[in-house]
PDB file of C-alpha atoms and ligand atoms in Angstrom:
ATOM      1  CA  UNK J  96     105.236  83.383 104.839  1.00  0.00           C
ATOM      2  CA  UNK J  97     102.195  83.344 107.026  1.00  0.00           C
ATOM      3  CA  UNK J  98      99.823  86.309 106.070  1.00  0.00           C
ATOM      4  CA  UNK J  99      99.033  88.739 108.858  1.00  0.00           C
ATOM      5  CA  UNK J 100      95.661  88.353 110.429  1.00  0.00           C
ATOM      6  CA  UNK J 101      93.627  91.703 110.282  1.00  0.00           C
ATOM      7  CA  UNK J 102      92.592  90.990 113.854  1.00  0.00           C
ATOM      8  CA  UNK J 103      96.065  90.498 115.188  1.00  0.00           C
ATOM      9  CA  UNK J 104      97.252  94.185 115.450  1.00  0.00           C
ATOM     10  CA  UNK J 105      95.209  97.117 116.715  1.00  0.00           C
ATOM     11  CA  UNK J 106      97.305  99.916 115.242  1.00  0.00           C
ATOM     12  CA  UNK J 107      99.577  99.359 112.292  1.00  0.00           C
ATOM     13  CA  UNK J 108     101.747 102.054 110.839  1.00  0.00           C
ATOM     14  CA  UNK J 109     103.151 101.573 107.352  1.00  0.00           C
ATOM     15  CA  UNK J 110     106.031 103.916 106.181  1.00  0.00           C
ATOM     16  CA  UNK J 111     106.264 103.933 102.380  1.00  0.00           C
ATOM     17  CA  UNK J 112     108.965 105.123 100.021  1.00  0.00           C
ATOM     18  CA  UNK J 113     109.725 105.160  96.315  1.00  0.00           C
ATOM     19  CA  UNK J 114     109.773 101.455  96.077  1.00  0.00           C
ATOM     20  CA  UNK J 115     106.150 101.045  96.393  1.00  0.00           C
ATOM     21  CA  UNK J 116     105.431 103.273  93.462  1.00  0.00           C
ATOM     22  CA  UNK J 117     107.948 101.741  90.969  1.00  0.00           C
ATOM     23  CA  UNK J 118     105.294  99.296  89.692  1.00  0.00           C
ATOM     24  CA  UNK J 119     102.814 101.979  88.925  1.00  0.00           C
ATOM     25  CA  UNK J 120     104.989 102.729  86.064  1.00  0.00           C
ATOM     26  CA  UNK J 121     106.269 106.018  87.186  1.00  0.00           C
ATOM     27  CA  UNK J 122     109.185 107.124  85.180  1.00  0.00           C
ATOM     28  CA  UNK J 123     112.239 106.954  87.340  1.00  0.00           C
ATOM     29  CA  UNK J 124     112.637 110.648  87.735  1.00  0.00           C
ATOM     30  CA  UNK J 125     114.489 111.740  90.754  1.00  0.00           C
ATOM     31  CA  UNK J 126     111.620 113.643  92.222  1.00  0.00           C
ATOM     32  CA  UNK J 127     108.534 111.522  92.217  1.00  0.00           C
ATOM     33  CA  UNK J 128     108.640 109.481  95.270  1.00  0.00           C
ATOM     34  CA  UNK J 129     112.296 109.164  95.732  1.00  0.00           C
ATOM     35  CA  UNK J 130     113.580 112.780  95.639  1.00  0.00           C
ATOM     36  CA  UNK J 131     114.167 113.296  99.267  1.00  0.00           C
ATOM     37  CA  UNK J 132     115.981 109.940  99.651  1.00  0.00           C
ATOM     38  CA  UNK J 133     118.495 110.636  96.998  1.00  0.00           C
ATOM     39  CA  UNK J 134     122.007 111.904  97.713  1.00  0.00           C
ATOM     40  CA  UNK J 135     122.067 114.169  94.769  1.00  0.00           C
ATOM     41  CA  UNK J 136     119.097 116.527  94.872  1.00  0.00           C
ATOM     42  CA  UNK J 137     118.049 118.243  91.670  1.00  0.00           C
ATOM     43  CA  UNK J 138     118.694 121.835  91.524  1.00  0.00           C
ATOM     44  CA  UNK J 139     115.061 122.744  90.825  1.00  0.00           C
ATOM     45  CA  UNK J 140     113.683 121.012  93.902  1.00  0.00           C
ATOM     46  CA  UNK J 141     115.455 123.340  96.296  1.00  0.00           C
ATOM     47  CA  UNK J 142     113.931 126.238  98.079  1.00  0.00           C
ATOM     48  CA  UNK J 143     116.385 128.610  96.463  1.00  0.00           C
ATOM     49  CA  UNK J 144     114.979 127.589  93.061  1.00  0.00           C
ATOM     50  CA  UNK J 145     111.558 128.659  94.137  1.00  0.00           C
ATOM     51  CA  UNK J 146     112.868 132.097  95.291  1.00  0.00           C
ATOM     52  CA  UNK J 147     115.059 132.745  92.198  1.00  0.00           C
ATOM     53  CA  UNK J 148     112.953 131.122  89.372  1.00  0.00           C
ATOM     54  CA  UNK J 149     109.455 130.026  90.393  1.00  0.00           C
ATOM     55  CA  UNK J 150     108.360 129.614  86.750  1.00  0.00           C
ATOM     56  CA  UNK J 151     111.443 127.517  86.153  1.00  0.00           C
ATOM     57  CA  UNK J 152     110.483 125.330  89.171  1.00  0.00           C
ATOM     58  CA  UNK J 153     106.907 124.818  87.937  1.00  0.00           C
ATOM     59  CA  UNK J 154     108.130 123.847  84.518  1.00  0.00           C
ATOM     60  CA  UNK J 155     110.790 121.569  85.931  1.00  0.00           C
ATOM     61  CA  UNK J 156     108.001 119.662  87.692  1.00  0.00           C
ATOM     62  CA  UNK J 157     105.699 119.638  84.629  1.00  0.00           C
ATOM     63  CA  UNK J 158     106.743 116.170  83.098  1.00  0.00           C
ATOM     64  CA  UNK J 159     106.220 114.570  86.560  1.00  0.00           C
ATOM     65  CA  UNK J 160     102.814 116.194  87.158  1.00  0.00           C
ATOM     66  CA  UNK J 161     101.844 115.034  83.571  1.00  0.00           C
ATOM     67  CA  UNK J 162     103.125 111.376  84.416  1.00  0.00           C
ATOM     68  CA  UNK J 163     101.234 111.482  87.642  1.00  0.00           C
ATOM     69  CA  UNK J 164      97.856 112.184  85.897  1.00  0.00           C
ATOM     70  CA  UNK J 165      98.159 108.859  84.041  1.00  0.00           C
ATOM     71  CA  UNK J 166      99.589 106.431  86.686  1.00  0.00           C
ATOM     72  CA  UNK J 167      97.501 104.041  88.776  1.00  0.00           C
ATOM     73  CA  UNK J 168      98.169 102.634  92.265  1.00  0.00           C
ATOM     74  CA  UNK J 169     100.371  99.473  92.326  1.00  0.00           C
ATOM     75  CA  UNK J 170      99.449  96.099  93.823  1.00  0.00           C
ATOM     76  CA  UNK J 171     101.325  97.317  96.930  1.00  0.00           C
ATOM     77  CA  UNK J 172      99.123 100.301  97.355  1.00  0.00           C
ATOM     78  CA  UNK J 173      95.963  98.321  96.731  1.00  0.00           C
ATOM     79  CA  UNK J 174      97.075  95.573  99.258  1.00  0.00           C
ATOM     80  CA  UNK J 175      97.303  98.118 102.021  1.00  0.00           C
ATOM     81  CA  UNK J 176      93.856  99.665 101.199  1.00  0.00           C
ATOM     82  CA  UNK J 177      92.239  96.197 100.976  1.00  0.00           C
ATOM     83  CA  UNK J 178      93.737  95.111 104.332  1.00  0.00           C
ATOM     84  CA  UNK J 179      92.621  98.313 106.007  1.00  0.00           C
ATOM     85  CA  UNK J 180      89.022  97.453 104.636  1.00  0.00           C
ATOM     86  CA  UNK J 181      89.199  94.097 106.267  1.00  0.00           C
ATOM     87  CA  UNK J 182      90.291  95.333 109.782  1.00  0.00           C
ATOM     88  CA  UNK J 183      87.713  95.009 112.630  1.00  0.00           C
ATOM     89  CA  UNK J 184      86.121  98.083 114.094  1.00  0.00           C
ATOM     90  CA  UNK J 185      88.561 100.042 116.372  1.00  0.00           C
ATOM     91  CA  UNK J 186      91.623  98.738 114.495  1.00  0.00           C
ATOM     92  CA  UNK J 187      93.601 101.267 112.513  1.00  0.00           C
ATOM     93  CA  UNK J 188      96.154 101.260 109.658  1.00  0.00           C
ATOM     94  CA  UNK J 189      98.095 104.584 109.176  1.00  0.00           C
ATOM     95  CA  UNK J 190     100.174 105.051 106.098  1.00  0.00           C
ATOM     96  CA  UNK J 191     103.069 107.612 106.494  1.00  0.00           C
ATOM     97  CA  UNK J 192     104.535 108.134 103.004  1.00  0.00           C
ATOM     98  CA  UNK J 193     107.568 109.932 101.782  1.00  0.00           C
ATOM     99  CA  UNK J 194     106.153 109.915  98.196  1.00  0.00           C
ATOM    100  CA  UNK J 195     104.396 112.908  96.681  1.00  0.00           C
ATOM    101  CA  UNK J 196     102.457 110.846  94.061  1.00  0.00           C
ATOM    102  CA  UNK J 197      99.094 110.656  95.826  1.00  0.00           C
ATOM    103  CA  UNK J 198      98.810 106.987  95.074  1.00  0.00           C
ATOM    104  CA  UNK J 199      97.892 105.688  98.580  1.00  0.00           C
ATOM    105  CA  UNK J 200      94.799 107.969  98.515  1.00  0.00           C
ATOM    106  CA  UNK J 201      93.982 106.915  95.030  1.00  0.00           C
ATOM    107  CA  UNK J 202      94.188 103.269  96.187  1.00  0.00           C
ATOM    108  CA  UNK J 203      91.585 103.959  98.915  1.00  0.00           C
ATOM    109  CA  UNK J 204      93.760 104.211 102.065  1.00  0.00           C
ATOM    110  CA  UNK J 205      91.906 106.371 104.527  1.00  0.00           C
ATOM    111  CA  UNK J 206      94.572 107.404 106.930  1.00  0.00           C
ATOM    112  CA  UNK J 207      97.517 108.902 104.899  1.00  0.00           C
ATOM    113  CA  UNK J 208     100.147 111.303 106.081  1.00  0.00           C
ATOM    114  CA  UNK J 209     101.948 112.753 103.086  1.00  0.00           C
ATOM    115  CA  UNK J 210     105.293 113.765 104.784  1.00  0.00           C
ATOM    116  CA  UNK J 211     106.590 115.653 101.679  1.00  0.00           C
ATOM    117  CA  UNK J 212     103.167 116.884 100.450  1.00  0.00           C
ATOM    118  CA  UNK J 213     101.450 115.916  97.236  1.00  0.00           C
ATOM    119  CA  UNK J 214     102.563 116.963  93.577  1.00  0.00           C
ATOM    120  CA  UNK J 215      99.043 116.698  92.377  1.00  0.00           C
ATOM    121  CA  UNK J 216      98.052 119.577  94.627  1.00  0.00           C
ATOM    122  CA  UNK J 217      98.831 123.231  94.543  1.00  0.00           C
ATOM    123  CA  UNK J 218      98.520 125.934  97.106  1.00  0.00           C
ATOM    124  CA  UNK J 219      99.071 129.683  97.816  1.00  0.00           C
ATOM    125  CA  UNK J 220     102.654 130.381  98.633  1.00  0.00           C
ATOM    126  CA  UNK J 221     101.694 132.981 101.200  1.00  0.00           C
ATOM    127  CA  UNK J 222     101.893 131.787 104.772  1.00  0.00           C
ATOM    128  CA  UNK J 223      99.178 134.325 105.843  1.00  0.00           C
ATOM    129  CA  UNK J 224      96.554 133.161 103.265  1.00  0.00           C
ATOM    130  CA  UNK J 225      93.813 130.964 104.560  1.00  0.00           C
ATOM    131  CA  UNK J 226      92.979 129.401 101.196  1.00  0.00           C
ATOM    132  CA  UNK J 227      93.303 125.592 101.202  1.00  0.00           C
ATOM    133  CA  UNK J 228      95.511 123.359  98.855  1.00  0.00           C
ATOM    134  CA  UNK J 229      93.577 122.152  95.950  1.00  0.00           C
ATOM    135  CA  UNK J 230      93.694 119.328  93.400  1.00  0.00           C
ATOM    136  CA  UNK J 231      95.569 120.586  90.371  1.00  0.00           C
ATOM    137  CA  UNK J 232      96.371 118.776  87.113  1.00  0.00           C
ATOM    138  CA  UNK J 233      97.814 121.793  85.278  1.00  0.00           C
ATOM    139  CA  UNK J 234     101.286 120.852  84.160  1.00  0.00           C
ATOM    140  CA  UNK J 235     103.185 123.794  82.746  1.00  0.00           C
ATOM    141  CA  UNK J 236     102.489 127.514  82.599  1.00  0.00           C
ATOM    142  CA  UNK J 237     103.485 130.484  80.476  1.00  0.00           C
ATOM    143  CA  UNK J 238     102.757 132.841  83.318  1.00  0.00           C
ATOM    144  CA  UNK J 239     102.902 132.072  86.955  1.00  0.00           C
ATOM    145  CA  UNK J 240      99.606 131.207  88.494  1.00  0.00           C
ATOM    146  CA  UNK J 241      98.379 133.401  91.304  1.00  0.00           C
ATOM    147  CA  UNK J 242      96.048 132.823  94.300  1.00  0.00           C
ATOM    148  CA  UNK J 243      92.443 134.080  93.627  1.00  0.00           C
ATOM    149  CA  UNK J 244      92.109 135.035  97.332  1.00  0.00           C
ATOM    150  CA  UNK J 245      95.286 137.206  97.969  1.00  0.00           C
ATOM    151  CA  UNK J 246      97.100 137.462  94.669  1.00  0.00           C
ATOM    152  CA  UNK J 247     100.257 135.712  95.881  1.00  0.00           C
ATOM    153  CA  UNK J 248     101.995 133.114  93.773  1.00  0.00           C
ATOM    154  CA  UNK J 249     100.654 129.518  93.823  1.00  0.00           C
ATOM    155  CA  UNK J 250     103.168 126.780  94.129  1.00  0.00           C
ATOM    156  CA  UNK J 251     103.119 122.886  94.094  1.00  0.00           C
ATOM    157  CA  UNK J 252     102.024 121.558  97.534  1.00  0.00           C
ATOM    158  CA  UNK J 253     105.272 119.758  98.241  1.00  0.00           C
ATOM    159  CA  UNK J 254     108.133 120.023 100.627  1.00  0.00           C
ATOM    160  CA  UNK J 255     111.203 121.319  98.813  1.00  0.00           C
ATOM    161  CA  UNK J 256     114.639 120.560  99.903  1.00  0.00           C
ATOM    162  CA  UNK J 257     115.635 123.085 102.580  1.00  0.00           C
ATOM    163  CA  UNK J 258     112.098 123.510 103.875  1.00  0.00           C
ATOM    164  CA  UNK J 259     110.694 121.899 107.071  1.00  0.00           C
ATOM    165  CA  UNK J 260     107.925 119.339 107.086  1.00  0.00           C
ATOM    166  CA  UNK J 261     104.484 120.745 107.894  1.00  0.00           C
ATOM    167  CA  UNK J 262     103.606 120.780 111.577  1.00  0.00           C
ATOM    168  CA  UNK J 263     100.411 118.813 110.621  1.00  0.00           C
ATOM    169  CA  UNK J 264     102.485 116.077 109.006  1.00  0.00           C
ATOM    170  CA  UNK J 265     105.003 115.836 111.780  1.00  0.00           C
ATOM    171  CA  UNK J 266     102.324 115.833 114.406  1.00  0.00           C
ATOM    172  CA  UNK J 267     100.281 113.247 112.504  1.00  0.00           C
ATOM    173  CA  UNK J 268     103.200 110.912 112.288  1.00  0.00           C
ATOM    174  CA  UNK J 269     103.916 111.217 115.939  1.00  0.00           C
ATOM    175  CA  UNK J 270     100.348 110.541 116.786  1.00  0.00           C
ATOM    176  CA  UNK J 271     100.133 107.572 114.471  1.00  0.00           C
ATOM    177  CA  UNK J 272     103.251 105.958 116.116  1.00  0.00           C
ATOM    178  CA  UNK J 273     101.885 106.376 119.575  1.00  0.00           C
ATOM    179  CA  UNK J 274     100.695 102.831 120.755  1.00  0.00           C
ATOM    180  CA  UNK J 275     101.527 101.285 117.458  1.00  0.00           C
ATOM    181  CA  UNK J 276     101.887  97.522 117.618  1.00  0.00           C
ATOM    182  CA  UNK J 277     103.052  96.609 114.065  1.00  0.00           C
ATOM    183  CA  UNK J 278     105.301  98.834 112.002  1.00  0.00           C
ATOM    184  CA  UNK J 279     106.143  98.004 108.335  1.00  0.00           C
ATOM    185  CA  UNK J 280     108.620 100.075 106.225  1.00  0.00           C
ATOM    186  CA  UNK J 281     108.087  99.419 102.503  1.00  0.00           C
ATOM    187  CA  UNK J 282     110.021 100.530  99.540  1.00  0.00           C
ATOM    188  CA  UNK J 283     112.527 102.533 101.545  1.00  0.00           C
ATOM    189  CA  UNK J 284     115.525 101.862 103.512  1.00  0.00           C
ATOM    190  CA  UNK J 285     114.119 103.739 106.320  1.00  0.00           C
ATOM    191  CA  UNK J 286     117.601 105.144 107.117  1.00  0.00           C
ATOM    192  CA  UNK J 287     117.007 108.693 106.184  1.00  0.00           C
ATOM    193  CA  UNK J 288     115.679 111.187 108.735  1.00  0.00           C
ATOM    194  CA  UNK J 289     112.933 111.552 109.804  1.00  0.00           C
ATOM    195  CA  UNK J 290     112.008 107.999 108.723  1.00  0.00           C
ATOM    196  CA  UNK J 291     114.859 106.627 110.724  1.00  0.00           C
ATOM    197  CA  UNK J 292     113.370 107.837 113.816  1.00  0.00           C
ATOM    198  CA  UNK J 293     110.015 106.142 113.076  1.00  0.00           C
ATOM    199  CA  UNK J 294     111.199 102.677 113.356  1.00  0.00           C
ATOM    200  CA  UNK J 295     112.994 103.544 116.549  1.00  0.00           C
ATOM    201  CA  UNK J 296     109.764 105.045 117.931  1.00  0.00           C
ATOM    202  CA  UNK J 297     107.695 102.011 116.932  1.00  0.00           C
ATOM    203  CA  UNK J 298     110.171  99.701 118.580  1.00  0.00           C
ATOM    204  CA  UNK J 299     110.106 101.817 121.750  1.00  0.00           C
ATOM    205  CA  UNK J 300     106.296 101.415 121.741  1.00  0.00           C
ATOM    206  CA  UNK J 301     106.921  97.603 121.723  1.00  0.00           C
ATOM    207  CA  UNK J 302     105.801  97.080 118.112  1.00  0.00           C
ATOM    208  CA  UNK J 303     106.896  94.268 115.852  1.00  0.00           C
ATOM    209  CA  UNK J 304     108.945  95.929 112.958  1.00  0.00           C
ATOM    210  CA  UNK J 305     109.142  94.577 109.446  1.00  0.00           C
ATOM    211  CA  UNK J 306     111.138  95.923 106.487  1.00  0.00           C
ATOM    212  CA  UNK J 307     109.929  95.211 102.918  1.00  0.00           C
ATOM    213  CA  UNK J 308     112.513  96.370 100.582  1.00  0.00           C
ATOM    214  CA  UNK J 309     114.494  95.342  97.464  1.00  0.00           C
ATOM    215  CA  UNK J 310     117.725  95.651  99.482  1.00  0.00           C
ATOM    216  CA  UNK J 311     118.788  94.738 103.018  1.00  0.00           C
ATOM    217  CA  UNK J 312     119.624  97.529 105.334  1.00  0.00           C
ATOM    218  CA  UNK J 313     123.497  98.094 105.322  1.00  0.00           C
ATOM    219  CA  UNK J 314     124.671  98.362 107.872  1.00  0.00           C
ATOM    220  CA  UNK J 315     121.935  95.953 109.374  1.00  0.00           C
ATOM    221  CA  UNK J 316     119.295  97.916 111.186  1.00  0.00           C
ATOM    222  CA  UNK J 317     118.714  96.291 114.556  1.00  0.00           C
ATOM    223  CA  UNK J 318     115.364  98.035 114.957  1.00  0.00           C
ATOM    224  CA  UNK J 319     113.794  95.707 112.271  1.00  0.00           C
ATOM    225  CA  UNK J 320     112.630  92.347 113.490  1.00  0.00           C
ATOM    226  CA  UNK J 321     112.330  90.954 110.018  1.00  0.00           C
ATOM    227  CA  UNK J 322     113.540  91.838 106.570  1.00  0.00           C
ATOM    228  CA  UNK J 323     111.603  90.737 103.544  1.00  0.00           C
ATOM    229  CA  UNK J 324     113.567  91.257 100.467  1.00  0.00           C
ATOM    230  CA  UNK J 325     111.921  91.678  97.052  1.00  0.00           C
ATOM    231  CA  UNK J 326     109.524  93.843  95.207  1.00  0.00           C
ATOM    232  CA  UNK J 327     106.830  95.595  97.252  1.00  0.00           C
ATOM    233  CA  UNK J 328     104.046  94.764  94.723  1.00  0.00           C
ATOM    234  CA  UNK J 329     104.700  91.072  95.205  1.00  0.00           C
ATOM    235  CA  UNK J 330     105.481  90.941  98.907  1.00  0.00           C
ATOM    236  CA  UNK J 331     102.887  93.158 100.378  1.00  0.00           C
ATOM    237  CA  UNK J 332      99.931  91.266  98.867  1.00  0.00           C
ATOM    238  CA  UNK J 333     101.451  88.093 100.284  1.00  0.00           C
ATOM    239  CA  UNK J 334     102.305  89.570 103.731  1.00  0.00           C
ATOM    240  CA  UNK J 335      98.786  90.985 104.153  1.00  0.00           C
ATOM    241  CA  UNK J 336      97.045  88.029 102.619  1.00  0.00           C
ATOM    242  CA  UNK J 337      95.023  90.211 100.186  1.00  0.00           C
TER     243      UNK J 337
HETATM  244 ZN1   ZN R1483      96.565 133.290  98.833  1.00  0.00          ZN
END
């Protein structure tokens, strides 16, 4: 495979899913990275669980939070950040991720849209509160944490099943895809909404489209020009020449 030249594309969009984080040694919880791609969603990740048993929801996420405090970016995450570093001025690489592990930011990627939020952050659960989400490595609680500004409960800064994506994330993804000339989906089949729409948008913009995943799309997704089958942490460094 001929590596991509950092000067060849002006606006690259990478959509990442659970497959890029496997090599980071994350335990294969449904929930870290892959939650929203799974058919069977865990009971605790639903909005209803937050409403009926918020402490139970916090504690259900505790082992994942704990694991996230120890994992490091994979060779795939690092390759994306290193490639971005090598791009000439005026060229951009945007990462849109379905993962909640925060590993693209940890690797050094500068333009990251976390579609489903970040499990390493918490925020005030009140819509009316102006306090910002914050880095939070607390794992479990005996009593529910509350917001120092307004007194409402604090919650993990992630999108639970049954909730909408944040307006900022949706808008950010749309803006990133505008005029994109190379689209790479990595570690995801890209078949689940809203990701499925991203490759179509990229194609509509005239971008070259590449899938990097363990398995081929089935049925074949005609929106991808190329499919590279294998592990993200091996194929991405090769593809990006870093
Ligand atoms: Zn608040």
